[in-house]
Coordinates of C-alpha atoms in Angstrom, one line a residue:
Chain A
X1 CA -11.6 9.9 -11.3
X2 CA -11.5 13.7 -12.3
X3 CA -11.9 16.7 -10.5
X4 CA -14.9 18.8 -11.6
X5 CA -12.4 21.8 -12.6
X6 CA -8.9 21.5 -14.3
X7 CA -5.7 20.9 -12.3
X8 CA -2.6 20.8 -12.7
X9 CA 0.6 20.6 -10.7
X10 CA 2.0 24.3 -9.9
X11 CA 5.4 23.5 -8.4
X12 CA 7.8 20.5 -7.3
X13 CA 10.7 19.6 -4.9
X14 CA 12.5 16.8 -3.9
X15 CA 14.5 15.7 -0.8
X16 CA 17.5 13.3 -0.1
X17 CA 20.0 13.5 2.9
X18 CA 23.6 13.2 1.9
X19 CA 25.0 10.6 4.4
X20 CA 25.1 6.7 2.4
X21 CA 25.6 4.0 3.7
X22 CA 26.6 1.0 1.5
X23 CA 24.8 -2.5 2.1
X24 CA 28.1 -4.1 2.4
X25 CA 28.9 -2.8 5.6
X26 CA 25.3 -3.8 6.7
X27 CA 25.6 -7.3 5.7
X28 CA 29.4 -7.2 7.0
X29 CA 27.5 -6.0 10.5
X30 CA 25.4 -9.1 10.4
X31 CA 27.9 -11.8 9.7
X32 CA 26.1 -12.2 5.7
X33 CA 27.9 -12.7 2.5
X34 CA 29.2 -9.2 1.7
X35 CA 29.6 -10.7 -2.1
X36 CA 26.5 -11.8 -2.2
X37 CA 23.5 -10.1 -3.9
X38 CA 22.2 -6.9 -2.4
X39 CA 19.5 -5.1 -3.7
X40 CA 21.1 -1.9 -3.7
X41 CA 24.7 -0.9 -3.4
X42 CA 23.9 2.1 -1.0
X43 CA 20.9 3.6 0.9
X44 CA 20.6 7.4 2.0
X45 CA 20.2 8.1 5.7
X46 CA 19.3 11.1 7.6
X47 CA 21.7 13.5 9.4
X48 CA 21.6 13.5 12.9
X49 CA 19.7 16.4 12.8
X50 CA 17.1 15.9 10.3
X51 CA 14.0 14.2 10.3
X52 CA 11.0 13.4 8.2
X53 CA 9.4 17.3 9.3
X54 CA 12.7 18.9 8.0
X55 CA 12.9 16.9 4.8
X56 CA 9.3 17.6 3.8
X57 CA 10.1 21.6 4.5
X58 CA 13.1 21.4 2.1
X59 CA 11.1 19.7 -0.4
X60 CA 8.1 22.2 0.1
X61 CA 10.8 24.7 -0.2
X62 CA 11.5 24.0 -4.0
X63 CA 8.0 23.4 -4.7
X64 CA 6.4 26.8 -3.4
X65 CA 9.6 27.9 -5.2
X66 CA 9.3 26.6 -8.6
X67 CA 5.6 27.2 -8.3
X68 CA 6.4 31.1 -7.3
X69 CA 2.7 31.5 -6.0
X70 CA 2.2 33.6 -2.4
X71 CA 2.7 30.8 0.6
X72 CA -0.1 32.6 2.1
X73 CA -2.4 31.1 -0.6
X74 CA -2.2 27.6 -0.3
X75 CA -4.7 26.7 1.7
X76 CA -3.7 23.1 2.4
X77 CA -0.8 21.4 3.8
X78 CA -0.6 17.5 3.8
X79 CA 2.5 15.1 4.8
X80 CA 2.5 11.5 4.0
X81 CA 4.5 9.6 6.2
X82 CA 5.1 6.6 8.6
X83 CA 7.8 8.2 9.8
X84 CA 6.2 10.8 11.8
X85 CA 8.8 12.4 14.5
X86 CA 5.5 13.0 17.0
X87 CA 2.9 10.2 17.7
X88 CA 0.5 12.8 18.5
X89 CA 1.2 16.6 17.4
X90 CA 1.1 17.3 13.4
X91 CA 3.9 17.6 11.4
X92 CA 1.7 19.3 8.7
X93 CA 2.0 22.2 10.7
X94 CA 5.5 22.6 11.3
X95 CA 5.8 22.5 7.6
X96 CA 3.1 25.0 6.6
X97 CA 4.9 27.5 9.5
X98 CA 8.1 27.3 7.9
X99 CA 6.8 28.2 4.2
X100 CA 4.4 30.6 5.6
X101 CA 1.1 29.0 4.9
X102 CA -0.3 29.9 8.2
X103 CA -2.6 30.5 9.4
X104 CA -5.0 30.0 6.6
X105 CA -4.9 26.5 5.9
X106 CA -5.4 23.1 6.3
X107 CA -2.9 20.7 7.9
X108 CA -2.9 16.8 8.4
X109 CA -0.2 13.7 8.7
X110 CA -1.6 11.3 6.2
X111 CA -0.7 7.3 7.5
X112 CA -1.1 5.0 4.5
X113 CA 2.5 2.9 4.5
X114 CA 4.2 3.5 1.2
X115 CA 1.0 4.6 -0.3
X116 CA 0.4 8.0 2.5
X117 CA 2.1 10.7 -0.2
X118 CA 0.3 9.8 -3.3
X119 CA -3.2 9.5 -0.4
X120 CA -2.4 13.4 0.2
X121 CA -2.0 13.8 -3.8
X122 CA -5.0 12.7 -4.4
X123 CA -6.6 14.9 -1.4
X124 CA -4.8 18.3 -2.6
X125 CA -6.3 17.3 -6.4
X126 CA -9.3 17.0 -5.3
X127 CA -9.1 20.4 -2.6
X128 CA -8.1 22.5 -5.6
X129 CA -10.5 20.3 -8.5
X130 CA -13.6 21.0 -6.4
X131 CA -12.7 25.1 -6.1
X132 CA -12.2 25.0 -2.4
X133 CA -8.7 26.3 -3.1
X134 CA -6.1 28.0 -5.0
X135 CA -3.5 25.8 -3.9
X136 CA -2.4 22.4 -1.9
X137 CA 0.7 21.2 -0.8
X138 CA 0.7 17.1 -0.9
X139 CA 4.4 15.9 0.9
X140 CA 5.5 12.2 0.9
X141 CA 8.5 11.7 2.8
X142 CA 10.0 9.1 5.4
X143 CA 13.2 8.3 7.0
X144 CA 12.2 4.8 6.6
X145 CA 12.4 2.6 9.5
X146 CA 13.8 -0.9 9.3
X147 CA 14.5 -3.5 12.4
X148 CA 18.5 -3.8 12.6
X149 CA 19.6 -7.0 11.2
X150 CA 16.2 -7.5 8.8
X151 CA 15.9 -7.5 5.2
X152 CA 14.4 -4.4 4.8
X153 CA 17.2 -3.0 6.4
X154 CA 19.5 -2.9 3.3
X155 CA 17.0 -0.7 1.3
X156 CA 14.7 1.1 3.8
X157 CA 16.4 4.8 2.7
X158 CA 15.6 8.5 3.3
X159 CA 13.9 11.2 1.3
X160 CA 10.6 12.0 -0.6
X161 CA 9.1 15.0 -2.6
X162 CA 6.5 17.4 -2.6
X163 CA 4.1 18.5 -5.2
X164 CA 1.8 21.6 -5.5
X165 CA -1.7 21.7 -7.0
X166 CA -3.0 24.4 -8.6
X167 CA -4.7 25.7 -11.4
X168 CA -4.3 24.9 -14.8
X169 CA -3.1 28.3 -15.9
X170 CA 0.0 27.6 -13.7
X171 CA 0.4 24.0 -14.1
X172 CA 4.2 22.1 -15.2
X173 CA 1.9 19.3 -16.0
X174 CA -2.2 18.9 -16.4
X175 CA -3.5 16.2 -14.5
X176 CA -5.2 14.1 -16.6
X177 CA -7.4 11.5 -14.2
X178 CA -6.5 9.6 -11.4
X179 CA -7.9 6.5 -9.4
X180 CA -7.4 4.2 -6.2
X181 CA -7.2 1.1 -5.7
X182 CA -8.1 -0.4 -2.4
X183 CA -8.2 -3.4 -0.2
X184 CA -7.4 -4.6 3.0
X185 CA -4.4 -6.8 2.9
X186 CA -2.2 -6.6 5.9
X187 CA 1.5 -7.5 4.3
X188 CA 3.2 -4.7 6.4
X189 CA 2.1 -2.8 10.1
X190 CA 3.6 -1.3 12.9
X191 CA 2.0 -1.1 16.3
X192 CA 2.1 2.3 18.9
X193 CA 5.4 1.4 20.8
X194 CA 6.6 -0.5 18.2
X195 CA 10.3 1.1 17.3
X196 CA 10.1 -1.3 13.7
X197 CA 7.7 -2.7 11.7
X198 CA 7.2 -6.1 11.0
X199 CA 6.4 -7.2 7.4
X200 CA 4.5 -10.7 5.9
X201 CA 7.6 -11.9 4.1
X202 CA 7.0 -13.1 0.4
X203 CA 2.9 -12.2 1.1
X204 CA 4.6 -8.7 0.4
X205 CA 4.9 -9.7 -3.1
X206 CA 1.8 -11.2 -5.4
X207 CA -1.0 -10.5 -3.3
X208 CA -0.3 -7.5 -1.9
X209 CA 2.4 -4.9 -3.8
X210 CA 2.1 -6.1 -8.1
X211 CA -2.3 -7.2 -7.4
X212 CA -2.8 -3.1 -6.3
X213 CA 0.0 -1.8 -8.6
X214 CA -1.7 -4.4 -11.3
X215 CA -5.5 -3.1 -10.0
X216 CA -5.0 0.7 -10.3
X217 CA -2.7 0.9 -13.3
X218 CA -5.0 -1.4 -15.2
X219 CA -7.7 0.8 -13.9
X220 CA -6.4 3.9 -15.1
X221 CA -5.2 2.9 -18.6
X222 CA -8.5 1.7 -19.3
X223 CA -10.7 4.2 -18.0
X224 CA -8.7 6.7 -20.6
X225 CA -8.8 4.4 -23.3
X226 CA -4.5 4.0 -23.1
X227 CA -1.8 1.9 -23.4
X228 CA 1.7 2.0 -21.9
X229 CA 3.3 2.9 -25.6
X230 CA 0.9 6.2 -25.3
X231 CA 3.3 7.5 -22.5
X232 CA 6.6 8.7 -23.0
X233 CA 7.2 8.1 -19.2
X234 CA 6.6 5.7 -16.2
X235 CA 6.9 5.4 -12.9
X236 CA 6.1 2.9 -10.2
X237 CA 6.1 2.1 -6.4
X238 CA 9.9 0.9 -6.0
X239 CA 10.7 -0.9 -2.7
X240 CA 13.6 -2.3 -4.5
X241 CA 14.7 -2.5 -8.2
X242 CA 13.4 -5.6 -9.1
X243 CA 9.8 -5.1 -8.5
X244 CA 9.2 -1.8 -10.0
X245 CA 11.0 -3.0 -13.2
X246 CA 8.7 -6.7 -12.8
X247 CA 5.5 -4.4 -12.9
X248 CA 6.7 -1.6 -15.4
X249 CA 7.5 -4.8 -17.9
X250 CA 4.2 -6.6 -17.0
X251 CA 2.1 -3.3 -17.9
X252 CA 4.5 -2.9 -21.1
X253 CA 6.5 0.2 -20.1
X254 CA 10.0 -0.5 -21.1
X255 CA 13.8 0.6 -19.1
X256 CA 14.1 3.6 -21.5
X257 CA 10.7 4.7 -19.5
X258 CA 11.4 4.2 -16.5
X259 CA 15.0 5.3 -15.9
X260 CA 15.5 8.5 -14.6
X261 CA 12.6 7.8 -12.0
X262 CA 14.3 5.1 -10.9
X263 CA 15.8 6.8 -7.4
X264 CA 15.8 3.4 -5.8
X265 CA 18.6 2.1 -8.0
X266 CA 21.0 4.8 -6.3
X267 CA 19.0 5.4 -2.9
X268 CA 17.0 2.8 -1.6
X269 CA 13.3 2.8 -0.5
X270 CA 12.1 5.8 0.8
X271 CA 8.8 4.6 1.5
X272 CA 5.9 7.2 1.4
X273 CA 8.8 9.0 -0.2
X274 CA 9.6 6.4 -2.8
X275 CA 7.1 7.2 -6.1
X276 CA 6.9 10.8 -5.5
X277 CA 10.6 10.9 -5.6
X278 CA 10.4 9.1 -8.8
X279 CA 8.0 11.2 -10.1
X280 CA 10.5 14.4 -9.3
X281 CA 13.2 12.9 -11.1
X282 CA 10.9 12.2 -13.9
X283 CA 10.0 16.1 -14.4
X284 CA 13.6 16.7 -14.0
X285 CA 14.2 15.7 -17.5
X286 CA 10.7 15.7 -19.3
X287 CA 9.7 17.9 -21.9
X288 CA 6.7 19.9 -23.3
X289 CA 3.3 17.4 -24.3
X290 CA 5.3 14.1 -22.6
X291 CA 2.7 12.1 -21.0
X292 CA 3.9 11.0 -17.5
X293 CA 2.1 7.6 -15.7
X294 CA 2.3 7.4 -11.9
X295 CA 1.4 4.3 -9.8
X296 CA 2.3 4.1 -6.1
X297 CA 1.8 1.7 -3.9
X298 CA 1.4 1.3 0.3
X299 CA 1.3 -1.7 2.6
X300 CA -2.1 -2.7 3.9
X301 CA -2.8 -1.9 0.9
X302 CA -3.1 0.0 -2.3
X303 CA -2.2 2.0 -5.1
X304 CA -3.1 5.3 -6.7
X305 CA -2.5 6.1 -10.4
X306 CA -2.1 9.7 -11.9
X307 CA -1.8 10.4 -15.7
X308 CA 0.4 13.8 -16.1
X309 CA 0.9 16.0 -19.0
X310 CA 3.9 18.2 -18.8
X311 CA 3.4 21.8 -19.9
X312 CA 5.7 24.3 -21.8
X313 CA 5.9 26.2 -17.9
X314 CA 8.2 23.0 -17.0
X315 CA 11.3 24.1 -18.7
X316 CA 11.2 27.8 -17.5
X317 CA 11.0 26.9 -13.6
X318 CA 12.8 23.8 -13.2
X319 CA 16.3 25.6 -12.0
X320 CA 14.6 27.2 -9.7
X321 CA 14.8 24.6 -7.3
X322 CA 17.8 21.9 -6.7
X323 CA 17.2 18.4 -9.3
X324 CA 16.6 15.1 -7.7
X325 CA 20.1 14.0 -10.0
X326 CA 21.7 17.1 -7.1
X327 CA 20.5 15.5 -3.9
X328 CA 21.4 11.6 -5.4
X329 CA 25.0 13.3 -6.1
X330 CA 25.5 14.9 -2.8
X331 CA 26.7 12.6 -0.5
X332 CA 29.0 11.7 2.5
X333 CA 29.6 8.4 2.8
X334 CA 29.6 6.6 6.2
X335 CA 32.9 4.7 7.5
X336 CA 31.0 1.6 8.9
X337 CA 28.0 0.3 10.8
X338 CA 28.9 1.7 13.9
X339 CA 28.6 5.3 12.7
X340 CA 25.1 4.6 11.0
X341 CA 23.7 3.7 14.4
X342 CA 24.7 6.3 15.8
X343 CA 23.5 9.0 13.1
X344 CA 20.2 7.2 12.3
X345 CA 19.9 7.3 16.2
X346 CA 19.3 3.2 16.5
X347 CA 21.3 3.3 19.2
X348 CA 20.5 5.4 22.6
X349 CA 23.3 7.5 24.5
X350 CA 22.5 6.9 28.1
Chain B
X1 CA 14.5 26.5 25.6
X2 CA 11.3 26.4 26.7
X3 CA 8.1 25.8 25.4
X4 CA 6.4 29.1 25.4
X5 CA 9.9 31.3 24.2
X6 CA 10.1 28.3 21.2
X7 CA 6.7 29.3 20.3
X8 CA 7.4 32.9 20.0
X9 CA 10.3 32.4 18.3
X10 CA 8.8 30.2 15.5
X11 CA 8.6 32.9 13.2
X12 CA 12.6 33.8 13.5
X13 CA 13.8 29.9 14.0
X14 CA 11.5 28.9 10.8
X15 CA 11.5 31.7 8.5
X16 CA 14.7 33.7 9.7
X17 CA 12.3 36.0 10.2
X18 CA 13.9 39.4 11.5
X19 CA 12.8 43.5 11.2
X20 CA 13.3 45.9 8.7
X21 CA 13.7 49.8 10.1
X22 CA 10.8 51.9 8.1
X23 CA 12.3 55.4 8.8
X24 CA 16.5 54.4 7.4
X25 CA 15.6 51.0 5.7
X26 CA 18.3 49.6 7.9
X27 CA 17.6 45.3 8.5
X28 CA 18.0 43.3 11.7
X29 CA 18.1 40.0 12.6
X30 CA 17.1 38.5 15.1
X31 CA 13.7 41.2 15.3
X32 CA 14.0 44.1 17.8
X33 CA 11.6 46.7 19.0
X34 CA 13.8 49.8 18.5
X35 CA 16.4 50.4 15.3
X36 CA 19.8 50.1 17.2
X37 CA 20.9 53.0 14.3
X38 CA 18.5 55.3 14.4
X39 CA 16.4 54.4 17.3
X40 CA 12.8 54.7 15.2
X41 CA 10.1 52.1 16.3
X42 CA 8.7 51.9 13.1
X43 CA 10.0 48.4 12.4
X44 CA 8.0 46.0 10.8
X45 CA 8.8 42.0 10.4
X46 CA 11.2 41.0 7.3
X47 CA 12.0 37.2 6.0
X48 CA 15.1 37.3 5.0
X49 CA 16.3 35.5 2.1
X50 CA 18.4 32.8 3.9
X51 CA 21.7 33.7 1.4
X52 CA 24.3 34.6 2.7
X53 CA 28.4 34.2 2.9
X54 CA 30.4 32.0 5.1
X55 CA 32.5 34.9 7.6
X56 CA 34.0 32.6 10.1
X57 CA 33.8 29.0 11.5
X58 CA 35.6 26.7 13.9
X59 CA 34.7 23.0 14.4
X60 CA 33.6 21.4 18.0
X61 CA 35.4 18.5 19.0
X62 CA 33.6 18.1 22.3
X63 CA 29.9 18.5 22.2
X64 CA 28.1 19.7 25.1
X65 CA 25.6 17.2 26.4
X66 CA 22.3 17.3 24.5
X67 CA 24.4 17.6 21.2
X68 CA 26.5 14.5 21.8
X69 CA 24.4 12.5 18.9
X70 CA 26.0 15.1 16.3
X71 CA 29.5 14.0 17.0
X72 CA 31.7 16.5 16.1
X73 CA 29.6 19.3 14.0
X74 CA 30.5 23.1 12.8
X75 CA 29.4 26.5 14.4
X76 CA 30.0 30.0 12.4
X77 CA 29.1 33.1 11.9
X78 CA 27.6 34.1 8.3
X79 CA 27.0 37.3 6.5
X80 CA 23.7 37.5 5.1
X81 CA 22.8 38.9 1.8
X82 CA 20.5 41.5 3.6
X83 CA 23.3 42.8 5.3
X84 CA 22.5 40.9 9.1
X85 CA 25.3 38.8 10.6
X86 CA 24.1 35.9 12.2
X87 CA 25.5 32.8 14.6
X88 CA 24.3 29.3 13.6
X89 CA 25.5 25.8 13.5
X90 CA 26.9 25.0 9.9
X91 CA 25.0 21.9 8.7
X92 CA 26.2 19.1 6.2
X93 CA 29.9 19.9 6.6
X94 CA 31.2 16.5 7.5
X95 CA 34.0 15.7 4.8
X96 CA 33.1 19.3 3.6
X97 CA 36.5 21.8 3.5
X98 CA 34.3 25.4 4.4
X99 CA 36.4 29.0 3.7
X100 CA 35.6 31.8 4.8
X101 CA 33.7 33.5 1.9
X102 CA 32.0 30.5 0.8
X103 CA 27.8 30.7 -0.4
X104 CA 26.0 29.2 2.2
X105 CA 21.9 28.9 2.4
X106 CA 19.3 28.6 5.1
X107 CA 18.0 25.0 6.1
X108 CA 15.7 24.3 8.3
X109 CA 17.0 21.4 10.6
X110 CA 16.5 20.2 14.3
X111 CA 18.4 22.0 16.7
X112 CA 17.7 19.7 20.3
X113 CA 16.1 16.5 20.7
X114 CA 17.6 15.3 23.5
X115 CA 14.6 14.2 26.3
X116 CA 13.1 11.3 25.3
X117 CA 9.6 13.3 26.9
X118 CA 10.4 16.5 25.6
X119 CA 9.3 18.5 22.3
X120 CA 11.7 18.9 18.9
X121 CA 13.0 22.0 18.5
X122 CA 13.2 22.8 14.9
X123 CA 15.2 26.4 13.5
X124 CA 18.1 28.1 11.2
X125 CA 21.4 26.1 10.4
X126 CA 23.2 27.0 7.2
X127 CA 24.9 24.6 4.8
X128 CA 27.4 25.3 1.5
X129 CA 24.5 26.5 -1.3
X130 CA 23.9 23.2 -3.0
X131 CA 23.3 24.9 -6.5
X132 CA 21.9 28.4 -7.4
X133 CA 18.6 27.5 -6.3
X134 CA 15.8 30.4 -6.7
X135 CA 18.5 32.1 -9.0

């Protein structure tokens, strides 16, 4: 897909709290082999005080930022999450008050699992590509919920990034095209009153998470006519380290590619978060006329692929804003289990 | 708080949004109708930069209820670039060693979310400046 009129992205700014817990002192909790293989050796959680609303305003804080455009311009304001503090009253909202985007603009919570930040990407593209704005705000972030004692539990992490549209005169990096890639597969839901979600198990895998990741990267590469060697960077979906490497391989991008967008090797899975993060660490280190591939992916499910150029504008603004390599290093560690429920609030004080 | 003062306060709690005296330039935070140094009314609304310095802090060991799922957590009192000294929790300082004098920045964080029926109420702490962001 392309937008009728040139876009590109204006600003950037990523998000990770600084408590960590390591997995050992979850599988310690539940009586598992603290020697064993974990996916990751830590995972961020957020503060007592934070949330997925005050995340995505710190990251739309360094984007608006980097971007240096008038708040008042952007005209759309879009958080991906499934980890929305309110069932019903936008978050959207709180975040375009705090940059001061109001009251000119548009604001939604997306809901698309992993896949809701890169869904508001490719809204925003499309708000500023059709002329219908200067500017649009797409957030993905998540304090990613996990049932105590599961799996997921020693990866689902905190964090996520926001990115800026605009126009092309402005841009850190062009957008080249972009597509979707769509089907219903239920691997991973959460009802209304459910506190966690449940998720399909190894259905999470084949058909669900590398078919969509598979579907839209193939998609994109051959609608431009590309191959993996054409890009001097890559990033994927990464619900834990071994898929996004299985996928980046099996589409031919190599380790050197995808490395510094690899966030879930120090972080764990920030769900709507996770790519966009990835993405962020990615412009942290890229350089003038690198081409950048993006492929996310969400539960129920899908994928959406971006091709990036980076412009000469990258260099000049990227200090204006903290680095993704900041956040990963700013951390206080938690003692042990008990202290993680009580700061990621898993447990209730009567 | 309630509802309707959290609403009028949004600008302030989200934005540090204070007044700026357009007779002797003088800046106040939080906003007031009348300059308290020369009494003008010609104030209009300022955002203040959230910098600032670190002027005094103490630690509370016994959180009144409705804070109790912070644990132990920081108040002080900091210096803002602009001149305004304001009163706010001081966020991220677990294992942190603050000093008077230290660069701390705005973050916007929640301040109660206690009622399991009630609303969020979001507004100002400060934390150490991570880096010289916006420098």
């Amino acid at each position: 897909m392309k937008t009728a009129a040139e876009v590109g992205i204006a600003g950037y700014g990523a998000y990770i709290p600084r408590p960590r817990i390591a997995t050992r002192a979850i599988a310690r909790a539940w009586g598992r082999d603290e020697g064993g293989r974990l996916p990751v050796r830590e995972k961020s959680v957020p503060s007592p005080d934070e949330d997925t609303v005050t995340m995505a305003i710190e990251a739309a804080r360094g984007a608006v930022a980097r971007a240096g455009c008038d708040p008042g311009r952007i005209r759309a304001v879009w958080v991906g999450t499934e980890s929305k503090p309110y069932a019903v009253k936008p978050g959207g909202t709180i975040v375009a008050e705090a940059i001061g985007a109001t009251p000119w603009v548009s604001a939604a919570d997306l809901e698309f699992a992993c896949k809701a930040g890169s869904e508001a990407m490719q809204a925003a593209l499309a708000f500023v590509g059709s002329g219908m704005a200067p500017y649009a705000l797409a957030i993905g972030m998540d304090a990613a919920q996990s049932k105590p004692g599961d799996h997921l539990e020693f990866t689902a992490a905190a964090g996520g990034a926001a990115f800026l549209f605009g126009p092309p005169e402005e841009a850190l990096a062009r957008v080249e095209a972009s597509t979707s890639y769509v089907t219903d597969t239920p691997d991973f839901f959460r009802k209304q009153h459910m506190h966690y979600p449940e998720h399909g198990h190894r259905f999470t895998g084949e058909p669900s998470y590398f078919t969509h990741s598979r579907g839209a990267s193939r998609g994109l590469l051959e609608a431009l006519g590309r191959r993996a060697t054409d890009y001097r960077w890559a990033v994927f979906h990464q619900p834990n380290p071994k898929f996004m490497r299985r996928i980046a391989a099996e589409m031919g991008f190599t380790e050197a590619q995808i490395a510094p967008g690899a966030v879930v090797d120090h972080i764990g899975n920030t769900y709507s978060g996770a790519s966009l993060l990835g993405l962020a660490g990615i412009l942290d280190v890229a350089a003038e006329g690198d081409r950048i591939f993006f492929c996310s992916y969400g539960s129920g499910a899908g994928s959406d692929a971006f091709s990036l150029v980076v412009t000469r504008r990258l260099a000049e603004v990227r200090d204006r804003a903290p680095l993704v390599g900041d956040y990963i290093k700013r951390r206080q560690p938690i003692e042990d289990y008990g202290e993680y429920l009580r700061i990621a609030r898993k447990v209730r004080l009567l | 708080m309630e509802l309707p003062r959290y609403h009028r306060m949004r600008g302030t709690l989200y934005r540090l949004e204070g007044s700026a005296c357009r007779k002797c330039a003088h800046r106040i935070f939080p906003p007031r109708p009348v300059c308290p140094r020369c009494k003008a009314q010609e104030l209009e609304p300022m955002a203040f930069s959230g910098r600032g310095t670190l002027y005094s802090f103490t630690r509370v060991l016994q959180p009144p209820r409705g804070f109790t799922n912070l644990g132990t957590y920081s108040v002080g009192m900091v210096r803002l670039d602009e001149g305004p000294m304001v009163s706010a929790q001081i966020a991220d300082a677990d294992g942190t060693e603050l000093q008077i004098g230290m660069p701390v920045e705005m973050v916007t964080r929640k301040l109660k979310d206690a009622e399991e029926h009630g609303f969020i109420l979001y507004g100002y702490k400060f934390r150490p400046r991570l880096r010289a962001a916006g420098a």
